[in-house]
PDB file of C-alpha atoms and ligand atoms in Angstrom:
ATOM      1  CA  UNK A   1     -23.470   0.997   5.171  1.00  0.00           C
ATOM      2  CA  UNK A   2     -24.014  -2.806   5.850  1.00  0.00           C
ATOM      3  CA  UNK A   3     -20.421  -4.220   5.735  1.00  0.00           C
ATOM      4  CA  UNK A   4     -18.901  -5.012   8.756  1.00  0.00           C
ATOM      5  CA  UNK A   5     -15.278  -6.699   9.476  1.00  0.00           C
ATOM      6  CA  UNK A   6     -14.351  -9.664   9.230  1.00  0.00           C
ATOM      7  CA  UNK A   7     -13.852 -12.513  11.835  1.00  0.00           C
ATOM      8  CA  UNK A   8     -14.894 -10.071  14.708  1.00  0.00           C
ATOM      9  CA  UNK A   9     -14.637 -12.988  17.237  1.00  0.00           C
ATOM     10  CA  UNK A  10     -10.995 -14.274  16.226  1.00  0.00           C
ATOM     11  CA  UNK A  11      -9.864 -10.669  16.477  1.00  0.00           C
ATOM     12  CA  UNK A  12     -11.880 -10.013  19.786  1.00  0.00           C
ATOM     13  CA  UNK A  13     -10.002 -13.228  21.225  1.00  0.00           C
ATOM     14  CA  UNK A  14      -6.396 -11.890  20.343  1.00  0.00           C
ATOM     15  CA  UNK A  15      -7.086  -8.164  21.067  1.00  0.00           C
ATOM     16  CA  UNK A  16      -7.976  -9.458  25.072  1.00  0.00           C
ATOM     17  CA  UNK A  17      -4.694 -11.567  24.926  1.00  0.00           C
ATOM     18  CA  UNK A  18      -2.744  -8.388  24.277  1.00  0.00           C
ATOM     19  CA  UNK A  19      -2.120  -8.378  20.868  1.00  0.00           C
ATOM     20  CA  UNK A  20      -0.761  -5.355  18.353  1.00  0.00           C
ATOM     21  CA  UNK A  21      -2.589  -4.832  15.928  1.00  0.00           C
ATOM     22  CA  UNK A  22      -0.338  -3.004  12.820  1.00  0.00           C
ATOM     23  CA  UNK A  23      -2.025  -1.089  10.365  1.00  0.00           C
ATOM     24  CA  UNK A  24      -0.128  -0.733   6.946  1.00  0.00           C
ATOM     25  CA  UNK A  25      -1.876   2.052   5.469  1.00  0.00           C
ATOM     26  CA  UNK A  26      -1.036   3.479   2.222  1.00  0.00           C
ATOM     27  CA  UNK A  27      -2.611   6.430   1.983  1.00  0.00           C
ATOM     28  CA  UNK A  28      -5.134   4.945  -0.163  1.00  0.00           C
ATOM     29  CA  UNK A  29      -9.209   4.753   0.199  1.00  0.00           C
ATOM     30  CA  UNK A  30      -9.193   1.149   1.629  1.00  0.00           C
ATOM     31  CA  UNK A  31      -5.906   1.842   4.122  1.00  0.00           C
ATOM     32  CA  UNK A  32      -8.678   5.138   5.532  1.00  0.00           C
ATOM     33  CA  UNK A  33     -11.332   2.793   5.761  1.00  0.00           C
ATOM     34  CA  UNK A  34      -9.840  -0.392   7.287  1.00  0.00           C
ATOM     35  CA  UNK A  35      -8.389   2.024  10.144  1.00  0.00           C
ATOM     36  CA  UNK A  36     -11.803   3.419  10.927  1.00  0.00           C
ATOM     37  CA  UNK A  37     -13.199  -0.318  10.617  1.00  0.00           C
ATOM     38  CA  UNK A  38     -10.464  -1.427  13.264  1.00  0.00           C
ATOM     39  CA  UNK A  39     -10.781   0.954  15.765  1.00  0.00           C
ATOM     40  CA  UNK A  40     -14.076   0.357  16.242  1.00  0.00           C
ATOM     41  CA  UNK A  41     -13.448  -2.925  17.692  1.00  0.00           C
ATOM     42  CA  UNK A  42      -9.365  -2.409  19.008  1.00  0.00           C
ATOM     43  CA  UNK A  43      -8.452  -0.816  22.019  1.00  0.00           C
ATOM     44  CA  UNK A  44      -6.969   2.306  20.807  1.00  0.00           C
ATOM     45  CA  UNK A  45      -2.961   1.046  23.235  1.00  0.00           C
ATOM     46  CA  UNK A  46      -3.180  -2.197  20.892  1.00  0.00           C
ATOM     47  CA  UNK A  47      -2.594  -0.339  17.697  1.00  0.00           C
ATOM     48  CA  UNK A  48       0.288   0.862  15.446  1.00  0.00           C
ATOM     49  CA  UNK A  49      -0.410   2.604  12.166  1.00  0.00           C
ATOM     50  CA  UNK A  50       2.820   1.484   9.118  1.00  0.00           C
ATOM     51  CA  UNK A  51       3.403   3.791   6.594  1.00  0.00           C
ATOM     52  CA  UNK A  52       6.110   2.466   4.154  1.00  0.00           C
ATOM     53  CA  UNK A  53       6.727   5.745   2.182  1.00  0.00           C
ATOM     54  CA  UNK A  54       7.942   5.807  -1.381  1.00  0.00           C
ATOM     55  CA  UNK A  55       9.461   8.755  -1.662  1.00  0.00           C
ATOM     56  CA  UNK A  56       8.666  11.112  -4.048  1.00  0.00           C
ATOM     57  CA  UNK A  57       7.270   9.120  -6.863  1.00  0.00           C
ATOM     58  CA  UNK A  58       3.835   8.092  -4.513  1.00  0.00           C
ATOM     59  CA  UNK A  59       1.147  10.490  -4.177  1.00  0.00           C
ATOM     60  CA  UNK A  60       2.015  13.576  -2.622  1.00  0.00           C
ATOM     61  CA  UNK A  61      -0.214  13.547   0.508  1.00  0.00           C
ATOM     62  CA  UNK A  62      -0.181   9.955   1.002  1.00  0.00           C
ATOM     63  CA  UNK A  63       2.028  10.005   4.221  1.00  0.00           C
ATOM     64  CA  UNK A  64       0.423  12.847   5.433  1.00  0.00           C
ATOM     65  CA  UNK A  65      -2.954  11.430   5.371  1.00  0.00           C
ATOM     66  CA  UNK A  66      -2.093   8.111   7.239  1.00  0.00           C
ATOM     67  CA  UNK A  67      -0.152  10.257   9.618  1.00  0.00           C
ATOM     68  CA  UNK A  68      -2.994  12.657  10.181  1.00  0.00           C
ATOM     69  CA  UNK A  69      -5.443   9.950  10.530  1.00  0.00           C
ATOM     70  CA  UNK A  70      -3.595   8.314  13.469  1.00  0.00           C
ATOM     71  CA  UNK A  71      -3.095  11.534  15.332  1.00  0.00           C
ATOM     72  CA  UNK A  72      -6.523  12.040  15.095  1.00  0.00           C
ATOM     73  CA  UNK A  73      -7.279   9.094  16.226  1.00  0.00           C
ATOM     74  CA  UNK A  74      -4.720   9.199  18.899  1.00  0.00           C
ATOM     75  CA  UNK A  75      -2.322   6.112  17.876  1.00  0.00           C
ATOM     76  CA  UNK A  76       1.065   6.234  17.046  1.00  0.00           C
ATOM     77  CA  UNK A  77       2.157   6.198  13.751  1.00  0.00           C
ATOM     78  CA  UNK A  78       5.962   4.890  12.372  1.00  0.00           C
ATOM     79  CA  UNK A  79       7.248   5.325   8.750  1.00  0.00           C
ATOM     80  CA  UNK A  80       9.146   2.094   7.159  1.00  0.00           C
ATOM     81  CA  UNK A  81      11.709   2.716   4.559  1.00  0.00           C
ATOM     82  CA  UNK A  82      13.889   0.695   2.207  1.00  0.00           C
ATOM     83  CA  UNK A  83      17.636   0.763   2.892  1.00  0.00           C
ATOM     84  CA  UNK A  84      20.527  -0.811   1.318  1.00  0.00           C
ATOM     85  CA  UNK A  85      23.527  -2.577   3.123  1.00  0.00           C
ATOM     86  CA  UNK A  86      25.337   0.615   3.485  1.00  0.00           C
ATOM     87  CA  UNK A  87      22.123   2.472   5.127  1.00  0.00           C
ATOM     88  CA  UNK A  88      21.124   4.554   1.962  1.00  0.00           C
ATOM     89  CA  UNK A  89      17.765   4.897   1.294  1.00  0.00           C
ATOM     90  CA  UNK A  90      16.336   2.455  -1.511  1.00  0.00           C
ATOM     91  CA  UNK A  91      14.295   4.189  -4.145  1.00  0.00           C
ATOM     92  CA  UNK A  92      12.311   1.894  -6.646  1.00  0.00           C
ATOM     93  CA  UNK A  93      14.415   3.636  -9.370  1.00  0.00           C
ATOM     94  CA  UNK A  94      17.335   3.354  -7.810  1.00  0.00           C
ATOM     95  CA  UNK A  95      16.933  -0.751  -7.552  1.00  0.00           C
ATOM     96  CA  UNK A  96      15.796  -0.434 -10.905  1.00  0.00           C
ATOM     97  CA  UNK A  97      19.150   1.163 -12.123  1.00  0.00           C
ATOM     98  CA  UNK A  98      20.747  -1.431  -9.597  1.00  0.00           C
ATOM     99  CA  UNK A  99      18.739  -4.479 -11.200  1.00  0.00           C
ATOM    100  CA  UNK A 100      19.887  -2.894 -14.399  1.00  0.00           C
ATOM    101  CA  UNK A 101      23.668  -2.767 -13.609  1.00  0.00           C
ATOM    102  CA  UNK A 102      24.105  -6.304 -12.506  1.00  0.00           C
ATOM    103  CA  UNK A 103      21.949  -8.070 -14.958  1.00  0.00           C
ATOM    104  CA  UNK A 104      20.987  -5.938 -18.027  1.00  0.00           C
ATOM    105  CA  UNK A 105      19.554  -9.090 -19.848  1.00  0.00           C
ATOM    106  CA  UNK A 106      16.755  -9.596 -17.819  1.00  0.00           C
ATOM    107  CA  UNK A 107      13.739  -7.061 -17.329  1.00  0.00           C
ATOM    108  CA  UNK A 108      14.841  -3.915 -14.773  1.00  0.00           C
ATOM    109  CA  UNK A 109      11.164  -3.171 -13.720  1.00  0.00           C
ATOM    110  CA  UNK A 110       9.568  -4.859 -11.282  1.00  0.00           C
ATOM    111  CA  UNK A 111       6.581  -7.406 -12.092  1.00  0.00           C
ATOM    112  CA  UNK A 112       4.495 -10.003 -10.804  1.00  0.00           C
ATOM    113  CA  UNK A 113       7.388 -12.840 -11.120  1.00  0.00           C
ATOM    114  CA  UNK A 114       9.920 -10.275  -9.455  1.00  0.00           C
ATOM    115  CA  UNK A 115       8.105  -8.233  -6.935  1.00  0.00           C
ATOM    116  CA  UNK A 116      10.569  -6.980  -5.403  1.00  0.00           C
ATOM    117  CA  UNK A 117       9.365  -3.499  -4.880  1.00  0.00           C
ATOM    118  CA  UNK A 118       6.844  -4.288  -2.438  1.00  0.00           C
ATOM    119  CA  UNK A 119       8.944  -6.790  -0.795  1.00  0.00           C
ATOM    120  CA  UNK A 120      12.163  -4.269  -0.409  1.00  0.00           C
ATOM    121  CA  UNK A 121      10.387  -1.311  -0.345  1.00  0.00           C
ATOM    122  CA  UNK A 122       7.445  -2.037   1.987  1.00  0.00           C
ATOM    123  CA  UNK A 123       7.221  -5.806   3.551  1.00  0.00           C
ATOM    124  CA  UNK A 124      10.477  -6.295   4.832  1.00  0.00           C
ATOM    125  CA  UNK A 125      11.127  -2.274   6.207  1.00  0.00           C
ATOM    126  CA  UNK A 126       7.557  -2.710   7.820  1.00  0.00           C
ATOM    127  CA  UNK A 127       8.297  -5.993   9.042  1.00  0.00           C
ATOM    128  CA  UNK A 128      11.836  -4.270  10.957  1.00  0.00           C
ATOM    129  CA  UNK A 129       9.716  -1.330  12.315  1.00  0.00           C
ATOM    130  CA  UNK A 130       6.963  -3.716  14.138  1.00  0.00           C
ATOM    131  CA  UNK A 131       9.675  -5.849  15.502  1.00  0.00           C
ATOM    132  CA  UNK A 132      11.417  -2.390  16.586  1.00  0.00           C
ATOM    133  CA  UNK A 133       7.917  -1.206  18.387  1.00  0.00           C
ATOM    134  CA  UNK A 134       6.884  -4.326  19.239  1.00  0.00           C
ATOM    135  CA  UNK A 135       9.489  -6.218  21.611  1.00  0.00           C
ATOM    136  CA  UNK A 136      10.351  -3.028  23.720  1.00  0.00           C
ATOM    137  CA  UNK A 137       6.704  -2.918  24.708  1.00  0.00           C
ATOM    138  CA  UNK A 138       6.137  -6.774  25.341  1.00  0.00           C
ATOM    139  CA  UNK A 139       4.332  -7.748  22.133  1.00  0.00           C
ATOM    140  CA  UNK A 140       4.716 -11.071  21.349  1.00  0.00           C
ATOM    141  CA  UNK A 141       1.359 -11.659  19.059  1.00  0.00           C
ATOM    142  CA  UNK A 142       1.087  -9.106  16.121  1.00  0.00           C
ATOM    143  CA  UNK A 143      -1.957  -8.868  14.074  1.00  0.00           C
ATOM    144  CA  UNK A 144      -0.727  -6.915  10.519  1.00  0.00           C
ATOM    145  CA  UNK A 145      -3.793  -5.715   9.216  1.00  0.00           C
ATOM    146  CA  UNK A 146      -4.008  -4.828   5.409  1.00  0.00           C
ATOM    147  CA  UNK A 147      -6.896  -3.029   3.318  1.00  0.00           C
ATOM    148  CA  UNK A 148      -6.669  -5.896   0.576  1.00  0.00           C
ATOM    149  CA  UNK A 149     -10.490  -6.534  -0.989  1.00  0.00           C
ATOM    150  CA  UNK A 150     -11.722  -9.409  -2.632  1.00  0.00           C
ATOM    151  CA  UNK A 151     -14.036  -6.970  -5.233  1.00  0.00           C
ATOM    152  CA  UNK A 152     -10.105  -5.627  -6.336  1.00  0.00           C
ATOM    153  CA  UNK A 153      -8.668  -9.067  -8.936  1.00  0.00           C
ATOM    154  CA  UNK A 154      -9.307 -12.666  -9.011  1.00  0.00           C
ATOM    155  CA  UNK A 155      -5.972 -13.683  -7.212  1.00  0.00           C
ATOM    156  CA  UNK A 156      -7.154 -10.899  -4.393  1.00  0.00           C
ATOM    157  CA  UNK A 157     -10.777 -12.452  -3.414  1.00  0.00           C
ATOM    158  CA  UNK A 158      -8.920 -15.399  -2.953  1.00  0.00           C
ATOM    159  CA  UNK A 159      -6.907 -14.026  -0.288  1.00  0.00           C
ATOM    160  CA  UNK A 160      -8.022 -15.932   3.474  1.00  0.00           C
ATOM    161  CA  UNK A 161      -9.556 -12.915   5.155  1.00  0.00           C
ATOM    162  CA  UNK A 162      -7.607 -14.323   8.484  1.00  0.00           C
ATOM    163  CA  UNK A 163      -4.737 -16.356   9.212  1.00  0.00           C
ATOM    164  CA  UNK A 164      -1.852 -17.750  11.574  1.00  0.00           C
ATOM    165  CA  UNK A 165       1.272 -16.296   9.336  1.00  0.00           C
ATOM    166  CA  UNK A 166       3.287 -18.540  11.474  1.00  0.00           C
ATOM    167  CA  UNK A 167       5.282 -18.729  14.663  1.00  0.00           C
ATOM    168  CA  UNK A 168       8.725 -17.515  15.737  1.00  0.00           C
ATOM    169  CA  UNK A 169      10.965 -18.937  18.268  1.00  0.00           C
ATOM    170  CA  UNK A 170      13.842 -16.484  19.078  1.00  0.00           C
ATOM    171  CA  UNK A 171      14.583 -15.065  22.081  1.00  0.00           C
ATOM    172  CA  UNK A 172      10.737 -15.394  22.906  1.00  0.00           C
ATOM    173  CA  UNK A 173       7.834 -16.989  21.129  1.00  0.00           C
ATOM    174  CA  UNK A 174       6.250 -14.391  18.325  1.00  0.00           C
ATOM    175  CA  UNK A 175       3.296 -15.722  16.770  1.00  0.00           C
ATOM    176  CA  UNK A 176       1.785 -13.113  13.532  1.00  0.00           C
ATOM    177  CA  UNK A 177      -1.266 -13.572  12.286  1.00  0.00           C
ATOM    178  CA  UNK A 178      -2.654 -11.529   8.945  1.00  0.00           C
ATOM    179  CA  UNK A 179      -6.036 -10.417   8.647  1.00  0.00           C
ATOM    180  CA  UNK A 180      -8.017  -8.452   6.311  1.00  0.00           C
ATOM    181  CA  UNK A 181     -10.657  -6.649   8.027  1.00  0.00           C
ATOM    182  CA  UNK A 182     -12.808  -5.123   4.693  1.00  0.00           C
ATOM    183  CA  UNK A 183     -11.832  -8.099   2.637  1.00  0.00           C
ATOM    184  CA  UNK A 184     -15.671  -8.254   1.888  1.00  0.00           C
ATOM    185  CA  UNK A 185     -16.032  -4.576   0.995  1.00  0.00           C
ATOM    186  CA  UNK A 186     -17.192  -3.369  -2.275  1.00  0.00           C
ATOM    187  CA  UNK A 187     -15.549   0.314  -3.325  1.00  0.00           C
ATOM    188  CA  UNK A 188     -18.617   2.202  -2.274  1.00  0.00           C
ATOM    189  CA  UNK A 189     -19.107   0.442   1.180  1.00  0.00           C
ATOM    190  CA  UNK A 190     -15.070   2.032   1.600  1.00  0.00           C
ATOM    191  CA  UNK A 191     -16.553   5.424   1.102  1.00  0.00           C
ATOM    192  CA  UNK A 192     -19.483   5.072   2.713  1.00  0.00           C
ATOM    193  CA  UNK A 193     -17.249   4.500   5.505  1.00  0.00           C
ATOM    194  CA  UNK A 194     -15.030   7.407   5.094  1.00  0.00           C
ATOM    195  CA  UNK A 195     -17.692   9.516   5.207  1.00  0.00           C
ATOM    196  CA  UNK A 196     -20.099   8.304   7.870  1.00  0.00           C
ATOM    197  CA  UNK A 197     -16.925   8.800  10.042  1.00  0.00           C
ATOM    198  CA  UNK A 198     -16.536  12.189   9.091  1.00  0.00           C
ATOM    199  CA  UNK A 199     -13.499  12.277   6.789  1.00  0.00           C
ATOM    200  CA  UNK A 200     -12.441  12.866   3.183  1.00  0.00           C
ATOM    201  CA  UNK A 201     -10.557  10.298   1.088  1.00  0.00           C
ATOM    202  CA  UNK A 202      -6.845  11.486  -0.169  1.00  0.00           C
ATOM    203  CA  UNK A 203      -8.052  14.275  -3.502  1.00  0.00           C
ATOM    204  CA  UNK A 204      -6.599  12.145  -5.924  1.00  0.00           C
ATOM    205  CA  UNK A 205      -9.783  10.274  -5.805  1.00  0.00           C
ATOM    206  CA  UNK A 206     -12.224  13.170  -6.330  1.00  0.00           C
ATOM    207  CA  UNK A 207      -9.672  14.082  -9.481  1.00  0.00           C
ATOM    208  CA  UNK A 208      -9.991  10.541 -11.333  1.00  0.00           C
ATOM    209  CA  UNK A 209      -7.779   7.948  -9.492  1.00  0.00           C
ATOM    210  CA  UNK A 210      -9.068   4.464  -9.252  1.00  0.00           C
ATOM    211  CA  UNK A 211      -6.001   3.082  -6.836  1.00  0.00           C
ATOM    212  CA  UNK A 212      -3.709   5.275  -5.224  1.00  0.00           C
ATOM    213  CA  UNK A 213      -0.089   3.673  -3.850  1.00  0.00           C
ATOM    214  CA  UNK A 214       3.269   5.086  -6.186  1.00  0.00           C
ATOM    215  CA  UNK A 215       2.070   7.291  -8.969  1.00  0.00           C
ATOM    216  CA  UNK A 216       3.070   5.014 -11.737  1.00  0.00           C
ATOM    217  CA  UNK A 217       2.762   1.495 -10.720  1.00  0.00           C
ATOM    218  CA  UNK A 218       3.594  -1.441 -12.841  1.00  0.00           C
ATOM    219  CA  UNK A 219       0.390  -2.915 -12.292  1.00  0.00           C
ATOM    220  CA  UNK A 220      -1.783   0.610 -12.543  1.00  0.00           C
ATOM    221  CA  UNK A 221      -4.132   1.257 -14.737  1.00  0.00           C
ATOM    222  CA  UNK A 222      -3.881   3.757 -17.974  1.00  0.00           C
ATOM    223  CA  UNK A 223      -6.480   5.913 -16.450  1.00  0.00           C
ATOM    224  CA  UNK A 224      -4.405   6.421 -13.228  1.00  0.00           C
ATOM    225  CA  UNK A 225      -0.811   7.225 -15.157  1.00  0.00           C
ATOM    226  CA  UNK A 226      -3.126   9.559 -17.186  1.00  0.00           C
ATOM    227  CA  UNK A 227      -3.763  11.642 -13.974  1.00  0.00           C
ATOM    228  CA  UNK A 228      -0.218  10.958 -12.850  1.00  0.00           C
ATOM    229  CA  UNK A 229       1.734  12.337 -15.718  1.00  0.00           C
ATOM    230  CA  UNK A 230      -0.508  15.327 -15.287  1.00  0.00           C
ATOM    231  CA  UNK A 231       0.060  15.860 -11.765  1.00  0.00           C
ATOM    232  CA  UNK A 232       3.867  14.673 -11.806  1.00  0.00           C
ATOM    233  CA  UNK A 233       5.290  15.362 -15.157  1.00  0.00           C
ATOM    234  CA  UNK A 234       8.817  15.645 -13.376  1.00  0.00           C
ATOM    235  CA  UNK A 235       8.473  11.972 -12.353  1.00  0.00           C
ATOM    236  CA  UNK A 236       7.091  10.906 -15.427  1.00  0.00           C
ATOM    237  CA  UNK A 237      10.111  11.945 -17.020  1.00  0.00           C
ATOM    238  CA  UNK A 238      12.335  10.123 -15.204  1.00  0.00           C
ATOM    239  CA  UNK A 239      10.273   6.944 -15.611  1.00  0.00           C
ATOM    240  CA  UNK A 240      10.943   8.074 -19.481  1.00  0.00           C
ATOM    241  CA  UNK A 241      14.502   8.271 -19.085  1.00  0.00           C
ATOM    242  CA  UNK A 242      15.143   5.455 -17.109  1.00  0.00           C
ATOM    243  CA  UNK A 243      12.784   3.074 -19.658  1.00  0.00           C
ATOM    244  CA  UNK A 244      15.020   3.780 -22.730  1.00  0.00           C
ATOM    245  CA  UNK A 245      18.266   3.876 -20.591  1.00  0.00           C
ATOM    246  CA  UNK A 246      17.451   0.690 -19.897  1.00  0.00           C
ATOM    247  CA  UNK A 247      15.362  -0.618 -23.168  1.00  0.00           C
ATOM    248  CA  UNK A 248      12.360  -2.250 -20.323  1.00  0.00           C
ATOM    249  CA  UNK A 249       8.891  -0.972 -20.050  1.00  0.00           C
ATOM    250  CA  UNK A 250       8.192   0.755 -16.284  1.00  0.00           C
ATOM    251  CA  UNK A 251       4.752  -0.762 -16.580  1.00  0.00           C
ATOM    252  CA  UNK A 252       4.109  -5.026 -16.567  1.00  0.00           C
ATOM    253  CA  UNK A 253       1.578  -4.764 -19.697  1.00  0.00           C
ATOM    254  CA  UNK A 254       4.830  -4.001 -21.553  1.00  0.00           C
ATOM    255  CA  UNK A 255       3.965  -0.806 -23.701  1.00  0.00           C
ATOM    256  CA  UNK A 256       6.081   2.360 -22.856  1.00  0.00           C
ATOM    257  CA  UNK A 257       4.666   4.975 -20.458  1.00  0.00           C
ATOM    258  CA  UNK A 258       3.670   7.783 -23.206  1.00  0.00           C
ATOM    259  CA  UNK A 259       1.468   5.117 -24.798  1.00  0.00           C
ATOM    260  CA  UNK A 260      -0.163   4.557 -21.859  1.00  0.00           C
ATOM    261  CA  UNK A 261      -0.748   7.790 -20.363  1.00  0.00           C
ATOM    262  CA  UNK A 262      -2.369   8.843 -24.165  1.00  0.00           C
ATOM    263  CA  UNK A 263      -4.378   5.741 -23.491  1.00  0.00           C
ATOM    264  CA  UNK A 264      -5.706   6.589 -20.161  1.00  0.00           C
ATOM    265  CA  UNK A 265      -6.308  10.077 -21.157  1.00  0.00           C
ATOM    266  CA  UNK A 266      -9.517   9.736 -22.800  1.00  0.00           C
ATOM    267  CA  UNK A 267     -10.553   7.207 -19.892  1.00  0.00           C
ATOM    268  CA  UNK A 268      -9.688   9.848 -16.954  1.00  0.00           C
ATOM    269  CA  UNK A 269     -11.754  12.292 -18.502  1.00  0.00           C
ATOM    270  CA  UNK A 270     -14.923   9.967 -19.083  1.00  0.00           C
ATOM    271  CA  UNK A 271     -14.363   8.960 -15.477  1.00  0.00           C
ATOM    272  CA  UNK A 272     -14.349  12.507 -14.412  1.00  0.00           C
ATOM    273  CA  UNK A 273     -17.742  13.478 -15.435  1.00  0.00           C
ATOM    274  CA  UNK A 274     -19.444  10.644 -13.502  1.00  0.00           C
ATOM    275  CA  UNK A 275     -17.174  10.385 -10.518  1.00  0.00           C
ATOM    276  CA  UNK A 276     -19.350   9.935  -7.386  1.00  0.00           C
ATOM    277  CA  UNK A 277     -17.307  12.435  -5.245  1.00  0.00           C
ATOM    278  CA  UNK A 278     -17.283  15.676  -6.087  1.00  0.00           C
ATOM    279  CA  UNK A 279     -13.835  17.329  -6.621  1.00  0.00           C
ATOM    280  CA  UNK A 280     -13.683  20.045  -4.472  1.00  0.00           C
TER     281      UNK A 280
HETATM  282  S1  SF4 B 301       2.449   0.659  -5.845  1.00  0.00           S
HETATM  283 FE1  SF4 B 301       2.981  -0.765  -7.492  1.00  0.00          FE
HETATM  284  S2  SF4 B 301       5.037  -0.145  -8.186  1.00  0.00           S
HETATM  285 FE2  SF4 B 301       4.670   0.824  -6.204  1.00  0.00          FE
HETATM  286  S3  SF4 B 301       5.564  -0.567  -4.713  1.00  0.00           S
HETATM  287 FE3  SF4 B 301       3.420  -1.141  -4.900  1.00  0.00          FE
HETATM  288  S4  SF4 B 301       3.326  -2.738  -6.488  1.00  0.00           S
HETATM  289 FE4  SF4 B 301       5.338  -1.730  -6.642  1.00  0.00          FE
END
């Protein structure tokens, strides 16, 4: 495995000034990998490991596997959640159903012009748990590290690998900074790295996934809701439901989710006999 991090000296500069380092790890292949990339080169105090959990419609095992990780690696581990005004829990169907209420004419699902499920559902809960964690212990520069590749889209490799987010003046000066550690890894550098340290990617993988965050996002791929309607055909039916109760497609390609899941079908099962990790 040749890969290594990226800008090893910025990060080396802000780890000795104290810095937290915040791992938002999904559950996914390239949340496993950037933690093991990270703690190669952070002092183990200096980090937090983010889970923003999605309730029952992400991958079962998700959570667990980004908690496990961090107690085995002996750092501590917080889980963000959406909440409305009154304190409820959010749900992506739930703001769906909301989005619906208060403006049927417009599209309920979220898309690439509305994100809004990554921004209520895991930015802005993630971004109240670090300040939470943070300013008790004395943190003032963060460090939010995300598993976001350039090999994954267009818009993605264009992504700066490391930044100054900006700075806040409140009660004391916070300054955040954003940096992608495996920005420059292809998918089998990520497990290569998984398993020269020893550890197994979530199983979804070794059963056909390609990405691995909710079960049926709006930006998956067929192949993926293929494996998800198999696995979850309780929460595909309520994706069902809640498409023709509100007359929107779940999915941003616009085509209804029992199209795409016969789509993927064929696609899952091709990907299956060639998959480079064997299912156990
Ligand atoms: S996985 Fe997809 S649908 Fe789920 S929160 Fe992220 S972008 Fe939205």
């Amino acid at each position: 495995m040749s890969a290594t991090p990226t800008h090893l000296d910025d990060i080396g500069a802000l780890a000795r000034q104290g810095a937290l380092f915040v791992i938002n790890h999904s559950g996914g292949k390239d949340s496993q990998c950037q933690t093991i990339e990270v703690l190669r080169v952070v002092p183990r105090a200096q980090v937090l490991v983010v889970h923003a959990t999605l309730g029952d419609i992400e991958w079962p095992g998700a959570l667990e596997l980004a908690r496990d990780q961090a107690a085995d690696a002996g750092v501590p581990f917080v889980v963000a959640e959406g909440r409305w005004r009154d304190g409820s829990r959010k749900t992506l169907l739930g703001m769906v159903e909301a989005q619906f209420a208060r403006r049927p004419e417009v599209p309920s699902w979220p898309s690439s012009d509305a994100r809004y499920c990554t921004s209520d559902l895991k930015r802005n809960p993630i971004a109240r748990e670090i300040r939470a964690w943070a300013r008790p212990r004395g943190f003032s520069i963060i460090v939010s590290v995300e598993g976001i590749r350039a090999a994954e889209s267009a818009k993605r490799a264009r992504d700066k690998p490391f930044e100054l987010m900006g700075r806040q003046y409140t009660n004391s000066v916070w300054a955040w900074y954003r940096w992608l550690p495996i920005h420059a890894f292809s998918t089998d550098e990520v497990f290569a790295s998984i398993e020269a340290a020893g550890q197994r990617p979530h199983w979804a993988y070794a059963e056909g996934n390609e990405r691995l965050s909710c079960l049926f996002c709006v930006f998956g791929s067929a192949n993926d809701w293929a494996h998800a309607a198999e696995r979850a055909p309780g929460i595909a039916a309520r994706y069902r439901a809640l498409e023709r109760m509100t007359g929107y497609t779940a999915h941003q390609n616009r085509r209804p989710i029992d199209e795409i899941v016969a789509a993927g079908r064929t696609r899952l099962i091709d990907r299956r006999a060639v998959l480079p990790i064997a299912a156990e």
